[in-house]
Short mmCIF file of C-alpha atoms and ligand atoms in Angstrom, two decimals:
data_model
loop_
_atom_site.label_atom_id
_atom_site.label_comp_id
_atom_site.label_asym_id
_atom_site.label_seq_id
_atom_site.Cartn_x
_atom_site.Cartn_y
_atom_site.Cartn_z
CA MET A 215 126.30 168.30 306.63
CA ALA A 216 125.32 170.49 309.48
CA GLY A 217 121.78 170.37 310.72
CA GLU A 218 119.86 171.84 307.81
CA GLU A 219 116.13 171.84 308.41
CA ILE A 220 114.23 169.63 305.99
CA VAL A 221 110.44 169.64 306.08
CA VAL A 222 108.99 166.25 305.18
CA ILE A 223 105.37 166.12 304.04
CA PRO A 224 104.22 162.56 303.28
CA GLY A 225 100.69 163.68 302.29
CA ASP A 226 98.25 160.95 301.22
CA GLY A 227 98.26 157.48 299.65
CA ILE A 228 101.69 156.16 298.69
CA GLY A 229 103.17 159.49 299.79
CA THR A 230 103.08 158.00 303.29
CA GLU A 231 105.15 155.04 302.02
CA VAL A 232 107.71 156.62 299.69
CA VAL A 233 108.51 159.73 301.73
CA PRO A 234 109.64 157.75 304.80
CA ALA A 235 111.76 155.65 302.42
CA ALA A 236 113.49 158.74 301.02
CA ARG A 237 113.86 160.16 304.51
CA ARG A 238 115.77 157.02 305.54
CA VAL A 239 118.14 157.67 302.65
CA LEU A 240 118.65 161.33 303.63
CA ASP A 241 119.18 160.28 307.22
CA HIS A 242 121.81 157.80 306.06
CA VAL A 243 123.90 160.31 304.07
CA GLY A 244 123.61 163.39 306.30
CA GLU A 245 122.84 164.99 309.63
CA PHE A 246 119.60 166.79 309.05
CA GLU A 247 116.92 168.15 311.27
CA PHE A 248 113.64 166.72 309.97
CA VAL A 249 110.35 168.46 310.62
CA GLU A 250 107.30 166.37 309.79
CA ALA A 251 104.34 168.42 308.49
CA ASP A 252 100.80 167.74 307.26
CA ALA A 253 99.15 168.45 303.93
CA GLY A 254 96.55 166.79 301.74
CA ASP A 255 93.19 165.05 301.92
CA ALA A 256 93.63 163.51 305.38
CA VAL A 257 94.43 166.78 307.16
CA ALA A 258 91.74 168.58 305.12
CA GLU A 259 89.16 166.12 306.38
CA GLU A 260 90.27 166.71 309.95
CA THR A 261 90.75 170.46 309.92
CA GLY A 262 89.11 171.75 306.74
CA GLU A 263 92.49 172.93 305.45
CA ALA A 264 94.51 170.97 302.90
CA LEU A 265 97.58 173.06 303.58
CA PRO A 266 97.70 174.24 307.20
CA ALA A 267 99.31 177.66 307.69
CA GLU A 268 101.89 176.04 309.96
CA THR A 269 103.05 173.78 307.11
CA TYR A 270 103.20 176.70 304.67
CA ASP A 271 105.29 178.78 307.08
CA ARG A 272 107.68 175.92 307.78
CA VAL A 273 108.20 175.29 304.07
CA ALA A 274 108.76 179.01 303.44
CA SER A 275 111.59 179.16 305.96
CA ALA A 276 113.16 175.65 305.98
CA ASP A 277 116.28 174.84 303.97
CA ALA A 278 114.37 172.37 301.79
CA THR A 279 111.13 170.38 301.64
CA LEU A 280 110.43 166.81 300.59
CA PHE A 281 106.80 166.27 299.59
CA GLY A 282 105.06 163.01 298.66
CA ALA A 283 101.65 163.52 297.08
CA ALA A 284 98.15 164.74 297.89
CA GLY A 285 94.94 163.22 296.56
CA GLU A 286 91.87 165.23 295.56
CA THR A 287 93.35 168.31 297.25
CA ALA A 288 96.56 168.16 295.19
CA ALA A 289 96.03 171.57 293.59
CA ASP A 290 95.27 173.16 296.98
CA VAL A 291 98.53 171.79 298.32
CA ILE A 292 101.11 171.85 295.60
CA LEU A 293 100.35 175.26 294.10
CA PRO A 294 100.74 177.08 297.45
CA LEU A 295 103.79 174.94 298.32
CA ARG A 296 105.45 176.09 295.12
CA GLU A 297 104.47 179.65 295.92
CA ALA A 298 105.87 179.34 299.46
CA VAL A 299 109.38 178.95 298.02
CA ASP A 300 108.75 181.32 295.08
CA SER A 301 109.38 178.43 292.74
CA PHE A 302 109.53 179.57 289.14
CA VAL A 303 110.69 176.32 287.54
CA ASN A 304 109.89 172.65 287.97
CA VAL A 305 112.86 170.54 286.91
CA ARG A 306 111.74 167.09 285.73
CA PRO A 307 114.37 164.65 284.51
CA ALA A 308 113.00 161.66 282.59
CA ARG A 309 115.55 159.02 281.74
CA ALA A 310 115.59 155.32 281.08
CA TYR A 311 117.73 153.07 283.29
CA PRO A 312 119.77 150.05 282.26
CA GLY A 313 117.93 146.89 283.19
CA VAL A 314 114.51 148.56 283.39
CA ASP A 315 112.10 147.68 280.63
CA ALA A 316 111.45 150.92 278.73
CA VAL A 317 109.49 151.72 275.59
CA ARG A 318 112.40 153.97 274.55
CA PRO A 319 115.61 152.97 276.38
CA GLU A 320 117.52 155.85 274.74
CA THR A 321 115.38 158.47 276.56
CA ASP A 322 117.37 161.01 278.58
CA LEU A 323 115.44 164.26 278.89
CA VAL A 324 115.05 167.10 281.33
CA PHE A 325 111.87 169.16 281.26
CA LEU A 326 112.12 172.70 282.61
CA ARG A 327 108.52 173.56 283.25
CA GLU A 328 107.25 177.07 283.95
CA ASN A 329 105.84 176.80 287.45
CA THR A 330 103.72 179.85 288.24
CA GLU A 331 101.31 180.72 285.45
CA GLY A 332 99.84 179.54 282.16
CA VAL A 333 96.54 177.72 282.54
CA TYR A 334 97.38 176.76 286.15
CA SER A 335 97.16 180.29 287.49
CA GLY A 336 93.72 179.63 288.94
CA HIS A 337 91.58 182.09 286.97
CA GLU A 338 88.57 179.93 286.15
CA ASP A 339 84.98 181.12 286.02
CA ARG A 340 81.58 179.57 285.66
CA LEU A 341 79.68 182.17 283.67
CA SER A 342 76.42 180.31 283.11
CA GLU A 343 74.85 176.86 283.20
CA ASP A 344 76.46 176.27 279.83
CA LEU A 345 79.71 178.22 279.90
CA SER A 346 82.95 178.11 281.84
CA THR A 347 86.13 180.00 281.01
CA LEU A 348 89.78 179.96 281.96
CA THR A 349 92.21 182.85 281.70
CA ARG A 350 95.70 181.86 280.63
CA VAL A 351 98.33 184.11 282.16
CA VAL A 352 101.73 184.58 280.53
CA THR A 353 104.20 187.26 281.57
CA THR A 354 107.46 188.22 279.94
CA SER A 355 109.09 188.38 283.37
CA ALA A 356 108.24 184.77 284.36
CA SER A 357 109.17 183.50 280.89
CA GLU A 358 112.51 185.31 281.01
CA ARG A 359 113.24 184.05 284.51
CA LEU A 360 112.65 180.49 283.29
CA ALA A 361 114.85 181.11 280.23
CA GLU A 362 117.69 182.47 282.35
CA PHE A 363 117.53 179.35 284.51
CA ALA A 364 117.50 177.21 281.34
CA CYS A 365 120.61 178.94 279.98
CA GLU A 366 122.50 178.31 283.21
CA PHE A 367 121.17 174.76 283.38
CA VAL A 368 122.44 173.81 279.91
CA ALA A 369 125.77 175.50 280.60
CA GLU A 370 126.20 173.31 283.70
CA ARG A 371 125.01 170.24 281.85
CA GLY A 372 127.60 170.95 279.18
CA THR A 373 125.14 171.04 276.31
CA GLY A 374 124.90 173.95 273.94
CA GLY A 375 121.20 174.59 273.94
CA PHE A 376 117.64 173.57 274.59
CA HIS A 377 114.33 173.08 272.85
CA VAL A 378 111.43 175.33 273.65
CA ALA A 379 108.02 173.68 273.21
CA HIS A 380 105.04 175.94 272.57
CA LYS A 381 101.92 176.38 270.50
CA ALA A 382 102.43 179.97 269.39
CA ASN A 383 100.94 179.22 266.00
CA VAL A 384 97.52 179.03 267.70
CA MET A 385 97.93 180.85 271.03
CA ARG A 386 99.67 183.72 269.28
CA GLU A 387 99.46 186.22 272.09
CA THR A 388 100.25 184.05 275.13
CA ASP A 389 102.57 181.41 273.72
CA GLY A 390 103.91 184.03 271.30
CA ARG A 391 104.99 186.06 274.32
CA PHE A 392 106.42 182.96 276.01
CA ARG A 393 108.38 181.96 272.92
CA ASP A 394 109.68 185.46 272.20
CA ALA A 395 110.83 185.91 275.80
CA VAL A 396 112.58 182.53 276.01
CA VAL A 397 114.24 182.78 272.60
CA GLY A 398 115.19 186.41 273.31
CA VAL A 399 117.06 185.52 276.51
CA ALA A 400 118.75 182.55 274.82
CA ASP A 401 119.89 184.75 271.91
CA GLU A 402 121.34 187.34 274.30
CA ARG A 403 123.24 184.63 276.14
CA GLY A 404 124.47 182.86 273.01
CA VAL A 405 122.49 179.71 273.84
CA ALA A 406 120.78 177.84 271.00
CA ALA A 407 117.01 177.66 271.57
CA GLU A 408 115.28 175.49 269.01
CA GLU A 409 111.52 175.83 268.73
CA VAL A 410 109.21 172.83 268.54
CA LEU A 411 105.42 172.85 268.46
CA MET A 412 104.25 170.94 271.54
CA ASP A 413 101.92 168.59 269.70
CA ALA A 414 104.61 167.71 267.18
CA PHE A 415 106.99 167.22 270.10
CA ALA A 416 104.66 164.59 271.57
CA THR A 417 105.05 162.49 268.43
CA LYS A 418 108.73 163.18 267.84
CA VAL A 419 109.73 162.30 271.39
CA CYS A 420 108.00 158.92 271.11
CA LEU A 421 109.60 158.11 267.77
CA ASP A 422 113.10 159.39 268.55
CA PRO A 423 113.69 160.78 272.05
CA ALA A 424 117.46 160.96 271.45
CA GLN A 425 117.01 164.14 269.39
CA PHE A 426 115.96 166.00 272.57
CA ASP A 427 117.83 166.84 275.73
CA VAL A 428 116.57 169.85 277.71
CA VAL A 429 113.01 170.96 276.91
CA VAL A 430 111.63 174.28 278.16
CA CYS A 431 107.81 174.27 278.41
CA PRO A 432 104.83 176.29 279.56
CA ASN A 433 103.20 174.97 282.72
CA LEU A 434 100.49 172.58 281.44
CA ALA A 435 102.63 171.35 278.54
CA GLY A 436 105.44 170.49 280.97
CA ASP A 437 103.01 168.58 283.17
CA VAL A 438 101.58 166.51 280.31
CA LEU A 439 104.76 165.97 278.31
CA SER A 440 106.78 164.81 281.32
CA ASP A 441 104.09 162.24 282.16
CA LEU A 442 104.29 161.12 278.54
CA ALA A 443 108.06 160.76 278.93
CA ALA A 444 107.43 158.70 282.09
CA GLY A 445 105.60 156.27 279.83
CA LEU A 446 108.66 156.03 277.60
CA VAL A 447 111.03 155.11 280.42
CA GLY A 448 109.02 152.61 282.48
CA GLY A 449 106.43 154.53 284.47
CA LEU A 450 105.77 157.25 287.01
CA GLY A 451 107.62 155.40 289.75
CA LEU A 452 110.88 156.64 288.22
CA LEU A 453 110.40 160.40 287.78
CA PRO A 454 111.65 162.86 290.40
CA SER A 455 111.20 166.61 290.34
CA ALA A 456 112.48 169.79 291.91
CA ASN A 457 110.44 172.95 292.39
CA VAL A 458 113.26 175.43 292.37
CA GLY A 459 113.07 178.86 293.98
CA PRO A 460 115.75 181.50 294.46
CA ASP A 461 116.71 180.33 297.97
CA ARG A 462 115.07 176.96 298.57
CA GLY A 463 113.09 174.25 296.85
CA VAL A 464 110.30 171.70 297.23
CA PHE A 465 111.27 168.24 295.99
CA GLU A 466 108.63 165.70 295.02
CA PRO A 467 108.03 162.70 292.80
CA VAL A 468 106.06 163.47 289.64
CA HIS A 469 103.49 160.82 290.54
CA GLY A 470 100.37 161.17 292.68
CA THR A 471 98.91 159.12 295.53
CA ALA A 472 98.43 155.94 293.44
CA PRO A 473 95.18 154.88 295.16
CA ASP A 474 95.24 151.58 293.24
CA ILE A 475 98.29 150.37 295.20
CA ALA A 476 98.27 152.59 298.31
CA GLY A 477 98.60 150.71 301.59
CA GLU A 478 100.08 147.60 300.00
CA GLY A 479 103.69 148.53 300.65
CA VAL A 480 104.67 148.01 297.02
CA ALA A 481 105.08 151.59 295.78
CA ASN A 482 108.30 152.23 293.91
CA PRO A 483 110.38 154.58 296.10
CA ALA A 484 112.82 155.45 293.27
CA ALA A 485 111.08 158.68 292.18
CA THR A 486 111.09 160.05 295.73
CA ILE A 487 114.63 158.90 296.54
CA LEU A 488 115.80 160.53 293.28
CA SER A 489 113.93 163.68 294.37
CA ALA A 490 115.90 163.50 297.63
CA ALA A 491 119.09 163.34 295.54
CA MET A 492 118.03 166.59 293.85
CA LEU A 493 117.34 168.04 297.31
CA LEU A 494 120.88 167.15 298.44
CA GLU A 495 122.32 168.88 295.38
CA SER A 496 120.21 171.99 296.08
CA LEU A 497 121.89 172.18 299.50
CA GLY A 498 125.30 171.96 297.83
CA TYR A 499 125.91 168.28 298.60
CA ASP A 500 126.61 167.29 295.02
CA ALA A 501 128.68 164.23 295.87
CA ALA A 502 126.03 162.85 298.23
CA GLY A 503 123.32 163.49 295.64
CA GLU A 504 125.34 161.72 292.99
CA SER A 505 126.01 158.71 295.22
CA VAL A 506 122.29 158.38 296.02
CA ARG A 507 121.49 158.50 292.31
CA GLU A 508 124.14 155.88 291.57
CA ALA A 509 122.82 153.61 294.33
CA VAL A 510 119.30 153.86 292.86
CA GLU A 511 120.67 153.11 289.39
CA VAL A 512 122.44 149.98 290.60
CA VAL A 513 119.34 148.73 292.40
CA LEU A 514 117.14 149.45 289.38
CA SER A 515 119.55 147.52 287.23
CA GLU A 516 120.22 144.56 289.52
CA GLY A 517 117.03 144.46 291.57
CA PRO A 518 115.17 144.04 293.81
CA ARG A 519 112.38 145.82 291.92
CA THR A 520 108.81 146.76 292.76
CA PRO A 521 105.85 145.30 290.80
CA ASP A 522 105.47 148.38 288.52
CA LEU A 523 108.87 147.38 287.09
CA GLY A 524 108.01 143.70 286.89
CA GLY A 525 109.50 142.70 290.25
CA ASP A 526 107.90 141.39 293.42
CA ALA A 527 109.75 143.40 296.07
CA GLY A 528 108.15 145.88 298.44
CA THR A 529 109.04 149.53 299.08
CA ASP A 530 111.12 148.67 302.16
CA GLU A 531 113.12 145.94 300.47
CA VAL A 532 114.06 148.26 297.60
CA THR A 533 114.96 151.02 300.06
CA ASP A 534 117.08 148.59 302.09
CA ALA A 535 118.93 147.67 298.90
CA VAL A 536 119.60 151.35 298.12
CA LEU A 537 120.88 151.89 301.67
CA ALA A 538 123.10 148.81 301.38
CA ARG A 539 124.62 150.26 298.18
CA LEU A 540 125.36 153.53 299.95
P1 NAI B 265 99.17 158.55 290.06
O1 NAI B 265 100.52 159.09 289.71
O2 NAI B 265 98.83 158.55 291.49
O3 NAI B 265 99.05 157.05 289.50
C1 NAI B 265 99.07 156.73 288.11
C2 NAI B 265 99.48 155.27 287.94
O4 NAI B 265 100.88 155.15 288.18
C3 NAI B 265 98.78 154.31 288.89
O5 NAI B 265 98.52 153.12 288.23
C4 NAI B 265 99.80 154.11 289.99
O6 NAI B 265 99.69 152.88 290.64
C5 NAI B 265 101.11 154.22 289.23
N1 NAI B 265 102.17 154.75 290.09
C6 NAI B 265 102.37 156.06 290.42
N2 NAI B 265 103.40 156.18 291.26
C7 NAI B 265 103.87 154.93 291.47
C8 NAI B 265 104.94 154.41 292.25
N3 NAI B 265 105.74 155.19 292.99
N4 NAI B 265 105.13 153.07 292.25
C9 NAI B 265 104.36 152.27 291.51
N5 NAI B 265 103.33 152.70 290.73
C10 NAI B 265 103.10 154.03 290.72
O7 NAI B 265 98.12 159.41 289.23
P2 NAI B 265 96.51 159.38 289.26
O8 NAI B 265 96.02 157.99 289.47
O9 NAI B 265 96.13 160.15 288.08
O10 NAI B 265 96.11 160.25 290.53
C11 NAI B 265 95.81 159.70 291.80
C12 NAI B 265 95.64 160.84 292.80
O11 NAI B 265 96.88 161.54 292.96
C13 NAI B 265 94.59 161.87 292.39
O12 NAI B 265 93.83 162.18 293.54
C14 NAI B 265 95.42 163.09 291.96
O13 NAI B 265 94.77 164.29 292.23
C15 NAI B 265 96.65 162.93 292.81
N6 NAI B 265 97.87 163.52 292.21
C16 NAI B 265 98.66 164.25 293.04
C17 NAI B 265 99.84 164.80 292.60
C18 NAI B 265 100.66 165.57 293.57
O14 NAI B 265 100.36 165.58 294.75
N7 NAI B 265 101.72 166.21 293.14
C19 NAI B 265 100.31 164.61 291.22
C20 NAI B 265 99.42 163.76 290.43
C21 NAI B 265 98.25 163.26 290.91
MG1 MG B 266 101.21 165.71 286.67
#
């Protein structure tokens, strides 16, 4: 590993606890050049800007970025960060781990969430005292780009197909376009794309998650359904994610700033360390990424564990255990 530049943005709340933990792991497995950058509520209070231009520019040119979480300014931070790397898909694996108490221990899913449009494209208006509206944006090009990624993803994963979750029976124009584009690309590539209505999916995944593997979703649905899956596997402290762009990515836990436990030193670092494993793989260090993931798995299984998983260890103790395994 030769000096790749990694921007680290702790952000707010437990971001300032779990990002340094993951950085220790990256530092342990490679020789990286870390650049610490600001984003979130704290810097917004100081400077009026939740995402300083300097941070944006760094992220846009660095080899990869590790981000923790931002509080009230989350949307002002994460949406531009995703844009800075032209991220068109948010990869969110949600799996249960041996030894961790899970509602559904057989869960092993990967959500591929559209990352640029849908209801998160920022077109909201207040038209009167009584009325606000939101414009939902869906393009064939973004949907096809996501589908092409999904086809390659399942080919690498060695599975024959994916589910596509949508609500085209109601949102006929927008989700109809999304569905047609995704299924169209899959058909061309000989990949099986099975449709599932997103509300029905929410029930089915709780009752029998084993029937699903890779799930392609519009933006909001991917956000909500992956949090639901977090509930099936033992909580938000376990879910990593990758905002993938053509040349670089932003890697972040799915969780937020966890104000209820921030500052106590008990945040579960697993989600962020697993995000760092995805970061390593994005740089081509597949073996290092895999060994980090395995080390986390062993520690989750044998302990020590943080309180969200029923343990009494702190963030540092869990991180030390992961480092010891490596
Ligand atoms: P949250 O993910 O911060 O917390 C939800 C629950 O999960 C809390 O009980 C928390 O203690 C627990 N939790 C989350 N991560 C954990 C970890 N690593 N270890 C142990 N327990 C963990 O979501 P919430 O409470 O809805 O949002 C809090 C703040 O975070 C809000 O200001 C929100 O805007 C922001 N947020 C930021 C995100 C981002 O920056 N990407 C994503 C989601 C929320
Ligand atoms: Mg979310």
